[in-house]
Amino acid sequence: MWGPGGRLARVWHNKALRATALAGLLSLSGLIILALVREQTGTKGFLVGLGLAVLPVPLIIAVFRWLDRVDPKPWRNLVFAFAWGACAATLVALIANGFATEWLMTTVDSSSPIGQADADTWGATFIAPFVEESAKAAAVLLLFLFRRRDFNGLVDGVVVAGITATGFAFTENILYLGSAFVSDQTLGYSGIRSTTAATFFIRAVMSPFAHPLFTAMTGVGFGIAAAAARHQRVRRVLIPIAMLLTAMVLHGVWNGSATLGGYGFLIVYALFMVPMFGLLTWLTLWSRTKELRTIREQLAAYQAAGWFTPPEPLALSSMRARGIARDLARRTHGAAAARTVSEYTAFATSLAFLRRRAYRGTAGPDFTTRERELLDRLWERRETAQPALAHAALSVPLPRPRQAPRPAPGTMPAPFWPAGPYGDDYGTGQSYGYGGPGSGYGYGYAAQPQYGAQPTYAPWGAPPPQGPQQPRTPQPPANSATPHTSPVPYGPGGPESRL
């Protein structure tokens, strides 16, 4: 039944059926969570808790989306991560923590207030972190296994883990804030001195990134595993486990600090949690800068083969230049042109990360098909995007030369490599000399409507021809009386044959 062509195998490989089953599981978990929280807080307490808990969510999601600007993840992945944290992970945590609390009550002498306090402290410090971080890590693991194309490095792991933890904290805040409101109604408290106000200040103002910080450690582990080469199997297995344990320790320290009193909590917050948050922020920003450098380095090979104009790898490796290109396209040709530039940028980024995975031996057997699909999509949008990016490249300082990365030994697949000249200045029928007249964008790019033929493909590993080579003279474009000389010696013996 599980063999090739078996009934269960066909069911498992049916993506629509898997997505439907997953959506049904999350919906059922959400309904159960809704019923449990409403049972503990009542309808009025639930509505108050919901209204207060939703306030920090847009800010937290906006921060993670900002961190993910280089290669934005599909919304379906982020929606799944948030829904898993808010529904499935919370349900598992409630059930598991409930059983653990009952076990502690039977193990510890709970007849006295001290025994009751000890049971609560042990549950919050040792059991809750293990259960909750494991439940949240399941979402990161699922996306790592089934959405591997969208999982390229450390930033992706932090973003996915942070969004999952945001959903978990959202549901948890509904429960805590709703219970605090019920307590205030019973005791007659109101205003700024109420338990609800204090709970909101601690959970939504002082520590809105507490759960995302803990789970982001797990995301860092999966991100490092995603960036590892195929032959580094030990690293790909042990680092996620080690970072999951780190997340549990951080969570336990945070929960345990609540038992130290007001000053103890503030000391742990100021001397431990804030520095950890700053370290994680720095690490994520450093990794994002490294991703931008990777884009420039990997696209340089495609530029040498004729798929990109010389300024494009530099512009695509700068967030500022990307924004300038979109704004320029919007001002000159409208919102549709800006969307085209954004799509061009996204496809170029995906192409760079795909090539990097090929160097590491983790691109998969469909590398050639995906590479050509991305190149075709880029080619369809080149007329609008290339002039805008060429202008935006003027705002980027030239980087220092770096040694090109080498592929992992014995892991490079056998894809097809783009080769062949455009026929004029990169086949576009336009001169990218800065300051020339006739620009369609008004910035000195002599843009012409006629483009050359799309570059062809040649086997990656094909050896260069033997013997002396005669350079091929580029042909003038059909719509120009003056020939354009390509600055790159394409043809046999050119840069593409020495990649």
GROMACS .gro file of C-alpha atoms in nm:
model
  499
    1MET     CA    1   0.000   0.000   0.000
    2TRP     CA    2   0.294   0.236   0.065
    3GLY     CA    3   0.497   0.119  -0.235
    4PRO     CA    4   0.520   0.304  -0.567
    5GLY     CA    5   0.169   0.347  -0.701
    6GLY     CA    6   0.012   0.219  -0.379
    7ARG     CA    7  -0.313   0.360  -0.249
    8LEU     CA    8  -0.170   0.522   0.064
    9ALA     CA    9   0.129   0.653  -0.131
   10ARG     CA   10  -0.107   0.826  -0.378
   11VAL     CA   11  -0.304   0.977  -0.093
   12TRP     CA   12   0.012   1.103   0.079
   13HIS     CA   13   0.147   1.267  -0.238
   14ASN     CA   14  -0.183   1.443  -0.309
   15LYS     CA   15  -0.099   1.802  -0.212
   16ALA     CA   16  -0.459   1.922  -0.221
   17LEU     CA   17  -0.566   1.645   0.015
   18ARG     CA   18  -0.277   1.715   0.252
   19ALA     CA   19  -0.360   2.086   0.257
   20THR     CA   20  -0.727   2.013   0.324
   21ALA     CA   21  -0.644   1.776   0.608
   22LEU     CA   22  -0.406   2.029   0.763
   23ALA     CA   23  -0.661   2.308   0.737
   24GLY     CA   24  -0.921   2.085   0.898
   25LEU     CA   25  -0.684   1.995   1.181
   26LEU     CA   26  -0.602   2.360   1.251
   27SER     CA   27  -0.969   2.459   1.234
   28LEU     CA   28  -1.068   2.185   1.478
   29SER     CA   29  -0.786   2.287   1.713
   30GLY     CA   30  -0.903   2.649   1.693
   31LEU     CA   31  -1.260   2.558   1.782
   32ILE     CA   32  -1.145   2.351   2.080
   33ILE     CA   33  -0.919   2.633   2.199
   34LEU     CA   34  -1.203   2.881   2.162
   35ALA     CA   35  -1.430   2.663   2.374
   36LEU     CA   36  -1.167   2.605   2.644
   37VAL     CA   37  -1.072   2.972   2.676
   38ARG     CA   38  -1.433   3.084   2.678
   39GLU     CA   39  -1.509   2.828   2.948
   40GLN     CA   40  -1.237   2.971   3.173
   41THR     CA   41  -1.297   3.342   3.105
   42GLY     CA   42  -1.662   3.365   3.011
   43THR     CA   43  -1.794   3.545   2.706
   44LYS     CA   44  -1.723   3.896   2.835
   45GLY     CA   45  -1.377   3.807   2.960
   46PHE     CA   46  -1.299   3.636   2.628
   47LEU     CA   47  -1.398   3.942   2.426
   48VAL     CA   48  -1.192   4.175   2.649
   49GLY     CA   49  -0.893   3.942   2.634
   50LEU     CA   50  -0.926   3.911   2.257
   51GLY     CA   51  -0.942   4.287   2.209
   52LEU     CA   52  -0.632   4.348   2.421
   53ALA     CA   53  -0.432   4.050   2.294
   54VAL     CA   54  -0.465   4.150   1.930
   55LEU     CA   55  -0.305   4.494   1.983
   56PRO     CA   56   0.067   4.393   1.973
   57VAL     CA   57   0.022   4.133   1.696
   58PRO     CA   58   0.041   4.370   1.393
   59LEU     CA   59   0.357   4.533   1.527
   60ILE     CA   60   0.533   4.201   1.587
   61ILE     CA   61   0.436   4.063   1.246
   62ALA     CA   62   0.549   4.388   1.080
   63VAL     CA   63   0.891   4.354   1.245
   64PHE     CA   64   0.936   4.000   1.118
   65ARG     CA   65   0.818   4.097   0.769
   66TRP     CA   66   1.074   4.378   0.771
   67LEU     CA   67   1.347   4.132   0.860
   68ASP     CA   68   1.229   3.912   0.573
   69ARG     CA   69   1.243   4.183   0.304
   70VAL     CA   70   1.534   4.031   0.112
   71ASP     CA   71   1.345   3.714   0.019
   72PRO     CA   72   0.986   3.748   0.147
   73LYS     CA   73   0.823   3.420   0.231
   74PRO     CA   74   0.484   3.329   0.079
   75TRP     CA   75   0.192   3.439   0.290
   76ARG     CA   76   0.058   3.083   0.303
   77ASN     CA   77   0.368   2.977   0.499
   78LEU     CA   78   0.330   3.262   0.748
   79VAL     CA   79  -0.045   3.206   0.785
   80PHE     CA   80   0.021   2.839   0.856
   81ALA     CA   81   0.289   2.925   1.111
   82PHE     CA   82   0.065   3.175   1.293
   83ALA     CA   83  -0.235   2.937   1.287
   84TRP     CA   84  -0.025   2.649   1.416
   85GLY     CA   85   0.101   2.857   1.706
   86ALA     CA   86  -0.240   3.002   1.788
   87CYS     CA   87  -0.437   2.677   1.758
   88ALA     CA   88  -0.245   2.348   1.745
   89ALA     CA   89   0.053   2.439   1.964
   90THR     CA   90  -0.165   2.610   2.223
   91LEU     CA   91  -0.401   2.314   2.239
   92VAL     CA   92  -0.113   2.069   2.287
   93ALA     CA   93   0.034   2.293   2.557
   94LEU     CA   94  -0.297   2.325   2.744
   95ILE     CA   95  -0.358   1.950   2.744
   96ALA     CA   96   0.000   1.851   2.827
   97ASN     CA   97   0.042   2.116   3.095
   98GLY     CA   98  -0.288   2.010   3.248
   99PHE     CA   99  -0.178   1.648   3.279
  100ALA     CA  100   0.162   1.756   3.412
  101THR     CA  101  -0.002   1.977   3.674
  102GLU     CA  102  -0.222   1.690   3.793
  103TRP     CA  103   0.083   1.464   3.816
  104LEU     CA  104   0.272   1.724   4.019
  105MET     CA  105  -0.026   1.769   4.250
  106THR     CA  106  -0.025   1.398   4.326
  107THR     CA  107   0.353   1.386   4.366
  108VAL     CA  108   0.406   1.701   4.572
  109ASP     CA  109   0.228   1.750   4.902
  110SER     CA  110  -0.031   2.005   4.793
  111SER     CA  111  -0.227   2.010   5.118
  112SER     CA  112  -0.042   2.327   5.222
  113PRO     CA  113  -0.005   2.656   5.032
  114ILE     CA  114   0.372   2.597   5.012
  115GLY     CA  115   0.323   2.262   4.841
  116GLN     CA  116   0.076   2.417   4.596
  117ALA     CA  117   0.324   2.695   4.517
  118ASP     CA  118   0.604   2.444   4.464
  119ALA     CA  119   0.393   2.244   4.220
  120ASP     CA  120   0.305   2.558   4.021
  121THR     CA  121   0.668   2.674   4.016
  122TRP     CA  122   0.804   2.341   3.899
  123GLY     CA  123   0.539   2.315   3.630
  124ALA     CA  124   0.605   2.666   3.497
  125THR     CA  125   0.985   2.638   3.512
  126PHE     CA  126   1.052   2.285   3.391
  127ILE     CA  127   0.747   2.132   3.225
  128ALA     CA  128   0.583   2.425   3.042
  129PRO     CA  129   0.901   2.528   2.852
  130PHE     CA  130   0.958   2.171   2.732
  131VAL     CA  131   0.599   2.122   2.617
  132GLU     CA  132   0.542   2.465   2.464
  133GLU     CA  133   0.872   2.494   2.278
  134SER     CA  134   0.834   2.143   2.138
  135ALA     CA  135   0.483   2.222   2.017
  136LYS     CA  136   0.595   2.545   1.850
  137ALA     CA  137   0.904   2.382   1.697
  138ALA     CA  138   0.677   2.136   1.515
  139ALA     CA  139   0.564   2.417   1.281
  140VAL     CA  140   0.923   2.509   1.197
  141LEU     CA  141   1.004   2.142   1.135
  142LEU     CA  142   0.705   2.096   0.902
  143LEU     CA  143   0.795   2.399   0.693
  144PHE     CA  144   1.159   2.288   0.688
  145LEU     CA  145   1.060   1.948   0.551
  146PHE     CA  146   0.771   2.032   0.317
  147ARG     CA  147   0.855   2.390   0.208
  148ARG     CA  148   1.227   2.343   0.168
  149ARG     CA  149   1.247   2.579  -0.129
  150ASP     CA  150   1.135   2.868   0.093
  151PHE     CA  151   1.381   2.782   0.372
  152ASN     CA  152   1.719   2.922   0.272
  153GLY     CA  153   1.896   3.031   0.588
  154LEU     CA  154   1.897   3.179   0.935
  155VAL     CA  155   1.664   3.469   0.859
  156ASP     CA  156   1.395   3.232   0.729
  157GLY     CA  157   1.419   3.021   1.043
  158VAL     CA  158   1.390   3.324   1.272
  159VAL     CA  159   1.092   3.463   1.079
  160VAL     CA  160   0.898   3.135   1.070
  161ALA     CA  161   0.968   3.061   1.437
  162GLY     CA  162   0.883   3.418   1.539
  163ILE     CA  163   0.550   3.416   1.357
  164THR     CA  164   0.464   3.078   1.513
  165ALA     CA  165   0.544   3.208   1.861
  166THR     CA  166   0.342   3.525   1.793
  167GLY     CA  167   0.036   3.312   1.729
  168PHE     CA  168   0.101   3.112   2.046
  169ALA     CA  169   0.143   3.428   2.256
  170PHE     CA  170  -0.174   3.573   2.104
  171THR     CA  171  -0.392   3.286   2.226
  172GLU     CA  172  -0.211   3.271   2.559
  173ASN     CA  173  -0.265   3.644   2.612
  174ILE     CA  174  -0.638   3.602   2.551
  175LEU     CA  175  -0.647   3.349   2.833
  176TYR     CA  176  -0.435   3.553   3.076
  177LEU     CA  177  -0.602   3.887   3.005
  178GLY     CA  178  -0.951   3.738   3.009
  179SER     CA  179  -0.884   3.566   3.342
  180ALA     CA  180  -0.741   3.889   3.485
  181PHE     CA  181  -1.054   4.078   3.376
  182VAL     CA  182  -1.278   3.821   3.546
  183SER     CA  183  -1.070   3.853   3.863
  184ASP     CA  184  -1.102   4.233   3.854
  185GLN     CA  185  -1.477   4.206   3.810
  186THR     CA  186  -1.499   3.977   4.110
  187LEU     CA  187  -1.279   4.190   4.338
  188GLY     CA  188  -1.405   4.525   4.213
  189TYR     CA  189  -1.075   4.651   4.071
  190SER     CA  190  -1.066   4.886   3.773
  191GLY     CA  191  -0.845   5.138   3.598
  192ILE     CA  192  -0.469   5.147   3.591
  193ARG     CA  193  -0.433   4.961   3.923
  194SER     CA  194  -0.631   4.662   3.803
  195THR     CA  195  -0.485   4.318   3.738
  196THR     CA  196  -0.585   4.347   3.373
  197ALA     CA  197  -0.377   4.663   3.325
  198ALA     CA  198  -0.076   4.508   3.501
  199THR     CA  199  -0.102   4.189   3.294
  200PHE     CA  200  -0.129   4.386   2.972
  201PHE     CA  201   0.173   4.600   3.063
  202ILE     CA  202   0.394   4.299   3.140
  203ARG     CA  203   0.290   4.077   2.850
  204ALA     CA  204   0.215   4.326   2.572
  205VAL     CA  205   0.438   4.624   2.654
  206MET     CA  206   0.744   4.494   2.842
  207SER     CA  207   0.778   4.153   2.679
  208PRO     CA  208   0.582   4.124   2.353
  209PHE     CA  209   0.884   3.947   2.199
  210ALA     CA  210   0.930   3.697   2.483
  211HIS     CA  211   0.779   3.393   2.310
  212PRO     CA  212   0.922   3.491   1.969
  213LEU     CA  213   1.266   3.523   2.129
  214PHE     CA  214   1.251   3.173   2.277
  215THR     CA  215   1.124   3.002   1.963
  216ALA     CA  216   1.357   3.205   1.739
  217MET     CA  217   1.642   3.005   1.891
  218THR     CA  218   1.487   2.695   1.740
  219GLY     CA  219   1.452   2.884   1.413
  220VAL     CA  220   1.822   2.972   1.423
  221GLY     CA  221   1.904   2.602   1.451
  222PHE     CA  222   1.691   2.507   1.151
  223GLY     CA  223   1.827   2.804   0.956
  224ILE     CA  224   2.186   2.688   1.014
  225ALA     CA  225   2.081   2.338   0.910
  226ALA     CA  226   1.924   2.476   0.592
  227ALA     CA  227   2.248   2.657   0.507
  228ALA     CA  228   2.466   2.351   0.568
  229ALA     CA  229   2.599   2.144   0.279
  230ARG     CA  230   2.455   1.803   0.206
  231HIS     CA  231   2.758   1.618   0.340
  232GLN     CA  232   2.736   1.799   0.678
  233ARG     CA  233   2.475   1.563   0.816
  234VAL     CA  234   2.580   1.586   1.178
  235ARG     CA  235   2.543   1.963   1.177
  236ARG     CA  236   2.205   1.944   1.010
  237VAL     CA  237   2.072   1.714   1.283
  238LEU     CA  238   2.245   1.820   1.604
  239ILE     CA  239   2.229   2.200   1.571
  240PRO     CA  240   1.844   2.217   1.557
  241ILE     CA  241   1.824   1.991   1.862
  242ALA     CA  242   2.079   2.201   2.052
  243MET     CA  243   1.900   2.526   1.968
  244LEU     CA  244   1.565   2.374   2.072
  245LEU     CA  245   1.717   2.294   2.411
  246THR     CA  246   1.846   2.653   2.427
  247ALA     CA  247   1.493   2.780   2.364
  248MET     CA  248   1.365   2.562   2.649
  249VAL     CA  249   1.632   2.694   2.886
  250LEU     CA  250   1.551   3.057   2.800
  251HIS     CA  251   1.181   2.990   2.850
  252GLY     CA  252   1.245   2.821   3.184
  253VAL     CA  253   1.462   3.111   3.306
  254TRP     CA  254   1.193   3.359   3.207
  255ASN     CA  255   0.915   3.165   3.382
  256GLY     CA  256   1.131   3.101   3.687
  257SER     CA  257   1.212   3.471   3.725
  258ALA     CA  258   0.846   3.534   3.812
  259THR     CA  259   0.900   3.349   4.141
  260LEU     CA  260   1.189   3.579   4.243
  261GLY     CA  261   0.967   3.876   4.318
  262GLY     CA  262   0.957   4.217   4.154
  263TYR     CA  263   1.328   4.301   4.178
  264GLY     CA  264   1.441   3.953   4.077
  265PHE     CA  265   1.217   3.963   3.771
  266LEU     CA  266   1.354   4.303   3.668
  267ILE     CA  267   1.714   4.188   3.714
  268VAL     CA  268   1.658   3.884   3.491
  269TYR     CA  269   1.476   4.103   3.240
  270ALA     CA  270   1.748   4.370   3.223
  271LEU     CA  271   2.062   4.155   3.250
  272PHE     CA  272   1.953   3.845   3.061
  273MET     CA  273   1.650   3.885   2.835
  274VAL     CA  274   1.731   4.225   2.687
  275PRO     CA  275   2.091   4.129   2.591
  276MET     CA  276   1.965   3.804   2.437
  277PHE     CA  277   1.710   3.997   2.235
  278GLY     CA  278   1.980   4.239   2.118
  279LEU     CA  279   2.212   3.952   2.024
  280LEU     CA  280   1.941   3.779   1.823
  281THR     CA  281   1.854   4.104   1.645
  282TRP     CA  282   2.218   4.164   1.553
  283LEU     CA  283   2.258   3.805   1.432
  284THR     CA  284   1.949   3.831   1.211
  285LEU     CA  285   2.057   4.162   1.057
  286TRP     CA  286   2.408   4.026   0.997
  287SER     CA  287   2.261   3.722   0.826
  288ARG     CA  288   2.040   3.943   0.609
  289THR     CA  289   2.346   4.143   0.501
  290LYS     CA  290   2.518   3.817   0.415
  291GLU     CA  291   2.218   3.715   0.204
  292LEU     CA  292   2.242   4.038   0.006
  293ARG     CA  293   2.612   3.971  -0.057
  294THR     CA  294   2.523   3.621  -0.171
  295ILE     CA  295   2.279   3.763  -0.426
  296ARG     CA  296   2.550   3.984  -0.574
  297GLU     CA  297   2.803   3.702  -0.591
  298GLN     CA  298   2.573   3.438  -0.737
  299LEU     CA  299   2.409   3.662  -0.996
  300ALA     CA  300   2.748   3.776  -1.122
  301ALA     CA  301   2.784   3.439  -1.297
  302TYR     CA  302   2.451   3.486  -1.476
  303GLN     CA  303   2.549   3.841  -1.566
  304ALA     CA  304   2.872   3.712  -1.723
  305ALA     CA  305   2.664   3.467  -1.927
  306GLY     CA  306   2.440   3.744  -2.058
  307TRP     CA  307   2.123   3.713  -1.852
  308PHE     CA  308   2.172   4.033  -1.651
  309THR     CA  309   2.316   4.371  -1.735
  310PRO     CA  310   2.632   4.469  -1.541
  311PRO     CA  311   2.459   4.704  -1.292
  312GLU     CA  312   2.187   4.456  -1.190
  313PRO     CA  313   2.371   4.227  -0.943
  314LEU     CA  314   2.488   4.536  -0.758
  315ALA     CA  315   2.139   4.692  -0.748
  316LEU     CA  316   1.969   4.368  -0.649
  317SER     CA  317   2.206   4.330  -0.353
  318SER     CA  318   2.094   4.661  -0.197
  319MET     CA  319   1.757   4.716  -0.031
  320ARG     CA  320   1.791   5.089  -0.095
  321ALA     CA  321   1.853   5.035  -0.466
  322ARG     CA  322   1.555   4.801  -0.489
  323GLY     CA  323   1.333   5.069  -0.341
  324ILE     CA  324   1.471   5.332  -0.580
  325ALA     CA  325   1.403   5.105  -0.878
  326ARG     CA  326   1.041   5.047  -0.771
  327ASP     CA  327   0.982   5.417  -0.710
  328LEU     CA  328   1.131   5.509  -1.046
  329ALA     CA  329   0.915   5.255  -1.229
  330ARG     CA  330   0.605   5.379  -1.043
  331ARG     CA  331   0.670   5.744  -1.127
  332THR     CA  332   0.739   5.681  -1.493
  333HIS     CA  333   0.510   5.393  -1.587
  334GLY     CA  334   0.263   5.348  -1.301
  335ALA     CA  335   0.187   5.090  -1.035
  336ALA     CA  336   0.193   4.798  -1.280
  337ALA     CA  337   0.557   4.873  -1.365
  338ALA     CA  338   0.645   4.888  -0.995
  339ARG     CA  339   0.489   4.544  -0.946
  340THR     CA  340   0.689   4.415  -1.241
  341VAL     CA  341   1.013   4.541  -1.084
  342SER     CA  342   0.916   4.376  -0.755
  343GLU     CA  343   0.849   4.046  -0.932
  344TYR     CA  344   1.177   4.073  -1.119
  345THR     CA  345   1.359   4.132  -0.792
  346ALA     CA  346   1.189   3.835  -0.626
  347PHE     CA  347   1.271   3.597  -0.913
  348ALA     CA  348   1.633   3.715  -0.924
  349THR     CA  349   1.666   3.658  -0.549
  350SER     CA  350   1.519   3.309  -0.579
  351LEU     CA  351   1.761   3.235  -0.862
  352ALA     CA  352   2.059   3.342  -0.653
  353PHE     CA  353   1.955   3.127  -0.357
  354LEU     CA  354   1.885   2.834  -0.588
  355ARG     CA  355   2.237   2.857  -0.728
  356ARG     CA  356   2.379   2.878  -0.376
  357ARG     CA  357   2.195   2.559  -0.281
  358ALA     CA  358   2.345   2.395  -0.590
  359TYR     CA  359   2.692   2.486  -0.461
  360ARG     CA  360   2.605   2.322  -0.131
  361GLY     CA  361   2.458   2.015  -0.295
  362THR     CA  362   2.106   2.071  -0.162
  363ALA     CA  363   1.932   2.203  -0.475
  364GLY     CA  364   1.756   1.878  -0.557
  365PRO     CA  365   1.715   1.688  -0.885
  366ASP     CA  366   1.483   1.952  -1.035
  367PHE     CA  367   1.749   2.225  -1.024
  368THR     CA  368   1.767   2.265  -1.402
  369THR     CA  369   1.392   2.295  -1.445
  370ARG     CA  370   1.358   2.552  -1.169
  371GLU     CA  371   1.659   2.748  -1.293
  372ARG     CA  372   1.520   2.776  -1.645
  373GLU     CA  373   1.173   2.864  -1.517
  374LEU     CA  374   1.315   3.152  -1.313
  375LEU     CA  375   1.526   3.273  -1.605
  376ASP     CA  376   1.223   3.269  -1.835
  377ARG     CA  377   1.022   3.476  -1.588
  378LEU     CA  378   1.305   3.723  -1.556
  379TRP     CA  379   1.334   3.748  -1.934
  380GLU     CA  380   0.964   3.835  -1.965
  381ARG     CA  381   1.005   4.135  -1.730
  382ARG     CA  382   1.344   4.265  -1.843
  383GLU     CA  383   1.220   4.564  -2.048
  384THR     CA  384   1.063   4.730  -1.746
  385ALA     CA  385   1.300   4.621  -1.470
  386GLN     CA  386   1.648   4.649  -1.620
  387PRO     CA  387   1.656   5.027  -1.688
  388ALA     CA  388   1.514   5.102  -1.343
  389LEU     CA  389   1.768   4.878  -1.171
  390ALA     CA  390   2.051   5.024  -1.379
  391HIS     CA  391   1.962   5.370  -1.253
  392ALA     CA  392   1.925   5.246  -0.895
  393ALA     CA  393   2.273   5.093  -0.910
  394LEU     CA  394   2.417   5.446  -0.917
  395SER     CA  395   2.323   5.480  -0.549
  396VAL     CA  396   2.520   5.170  -0.440
  397PRO     CA  397   2.893   5.197  -0.363
  398LEU     CA  398   3.111   4.946  -0.541
  399PRO     CA  399   3.193   4.650  -0.313
  400ARG     CA  400   3.537   4.522  -0.239
  401PRO     CA  401   3.628   4.214  -0.446
  402ARG     CA  402   3.583   3.882  -0.267
  403GLN     CA  403   3.687   3.530  -0.347
  404ALA     CA  404   3.403   3.340  -0.514
  405PRO     CA  405   3.262   3.052  -0.306
  406ARG     CA  406   3.349   2.702  -0.415
  407PRO     CA  407   3.093   2.422  -0.448
  408ALA     CA  408   3.078   2.141  -0.199
  409PRO     CA  409   3.295   1.851  -0.320
  410GLY     CA  410   3.109   1.587  -0.512
  411THR     CA  411   2.765   1.743  -0.466
  412MET     CA  412   2.717   1.967  -0.771
  413PRO     CA  413   2.422   1.848  -0.983
  414ALA     CA  414   2.441   1.838  -1.362
  415PRO     CA  415   2.213   2.124  -1.468
  416PHE     CA  416   2.225   2.325  -1.787
  417TRP     CA  417   2.408   2.653  -1.792
  418PRO     CA  418   2.300   2.965  -1.983
  419ALA     CA  419   2.550   3.055  -2.253
  420GLY     CA  420   2.564   3.268  -2.567
  421PRO     CA  421   2.559   3.641  -2.637
  422TYR     CA  422   2.263   3.867  -2.674
  423GLY     CA  423   2.392   3.999  -3.004
  424ASP     CA  424   2.450   4.359  -2.888
  425ASP     CA  425   2.487   4.531  -2.552
  426TYR     CA  426   2.353   4.227  -2.360
  427GLY     CA  427   2.090   4.164  -2.624
  428THR     CA  428   1.860   4.439  -2.512
  429GLY     CA  429   1.899   4.674  -2.805
  430GLN     CA  430   1.976   4.951  -2.559
  431SER     CA  431   2.287   5.125  -2.434
  432TYR     CA  432   2.332   5.144  -2.059
  433GLY     CA  433   2.591   5.420  -2.071
  434TYR     CA  434   2.492   5.665  -1.800
  435GLY     CA  435   2.400   6.006  -1.932
  436GLY     CA  436   2.294   5.913  -2.287
  437PRO     CA  437   1.984   6.066  -2.447
  438GLY     CA  438   1.655   5.903  -2.533
  439SER     CA  439   1.586   5.728  -2.210
  440GLY     CA  440   1.241   5.589  -2.155
  441TYR     CA  441   1.293   5.663  -1.784
  442GLY     CA  442   1.434   6.010  -1.832
  443TYR     CA  443   1.768   5.925  -1.670
  444GLY     CA  444   1.999   5.886  -1.968
  445TYR     CA  445   1.939   5.527  -2.080
  446ALA     CA  446   1.903   5.504  -2.456
  447ALA     CA  447   1.624   5.248  -2.437
  448GLN     CA  448   1.503   5.089  -2.759
  449PRO     CA  449   1.201   4.860  -2.790
  450GLN     CA  450   1.386   4.584  -2.976
  451TYR     CA  451   1.548   4.308  -2.768
  452GLY     CA  452   1.776   4.037  -2.891
  453ALA     CA  453   1.718   3.665  -2.871
  454GLN     CA  454   1.700   3.491  -2.538
  455PRO     CA  455   2.031   3.328  -2.433
  456THR     CA  456   2.056   2.957  -2.498
  457TYR     CA  457   2.155   2.676  -2.263
  458ALA     CA  458   2.470   2.468  -2.264
  459PRO     CA  459   2.570   2.181  -2.033
  460TRP     CA  460   2.724   2.309  -1.710
  461GLY     CA  461   3.014   2.072  -1.720
  462ALA     CA  462   3.088   2.099  -2.094
  463PRO     CA  463   3.462   2.157  -2.149
  464PRO     CA  464   3.572   2.455  -2.359
  465PRO     CA  465   3.678   2.384  -2.717
  466GLN     CA  466   4.043   2.300  -2.770
  467GLY     CA  467   4.287   2.506  -2.972
  468PRO     CA  468   4.301   2.878  -3.045
  469GLN     CA  469   3.967   3.050  -3.037
  470GLN     CA  470   3.847   3.328  -3.262
  471PRO     CA  471   3.633   3.583  -3.083
  472ARG     CA  472   3.292   3.634  -3.235
  473THR     CA  473   3.206   3.990  -3.331
  474PRO     CA  474   2.865   4.098  -3.197
  475GLN     CA  475   2.606   4.183  -3.463
  476PRO     CA  476   2.435   4.523  -3.463
  477PRO     CA  477   2.070   4.533  -3.358
  478ALA     CA  478   1.810   4.539  -3.632
  479ASN     CA  479   1.672   4.879  -3.531
  480SER     CA  480   2.003   5.066  -3.520
  481ALA     CA  481   2.237   5.182  -3.795
  482THR     CA  482   2.537   5.201  -3.560
  483PRO     CA  483   2.679   4.872  -3.429
  484HIS     CA  484   2.714   4.835  -3.053
  485THR     CA  485   3.025   4.661  -2.924
  486SER     CA  486   2.971   4.432  -2.628
  487PRO     CA  487   3.221   4.497  -2.346
  488VAL     CA  488   3.230   4.125  -2.259
  489PRO     CA  489   3.397   3.879  -2.503
  490TYR     CA  490   3.116   3.628  -2.534
  491GLY     CA  491   3.131   3.322  -2.753
  492PRO     CA  492   3.370   3.022  -2.742
  493GLY     CA  493   3.641   3.082  -2.490
  494GLY     CA  494   3.443   3.361  -2.321
  495PRO     CA  495   3.364   3.388  -1.949
  496GLU     CA  496   3.072   3.144  -1.963
  497SER     CA  497   3.298   2.859  -2.075
  498ARG     CA  498   3.529   2.905  -1.776
  499LEU     CA  499   3.258   2.897  -1.506
   0.00000   0.00000   0.00000
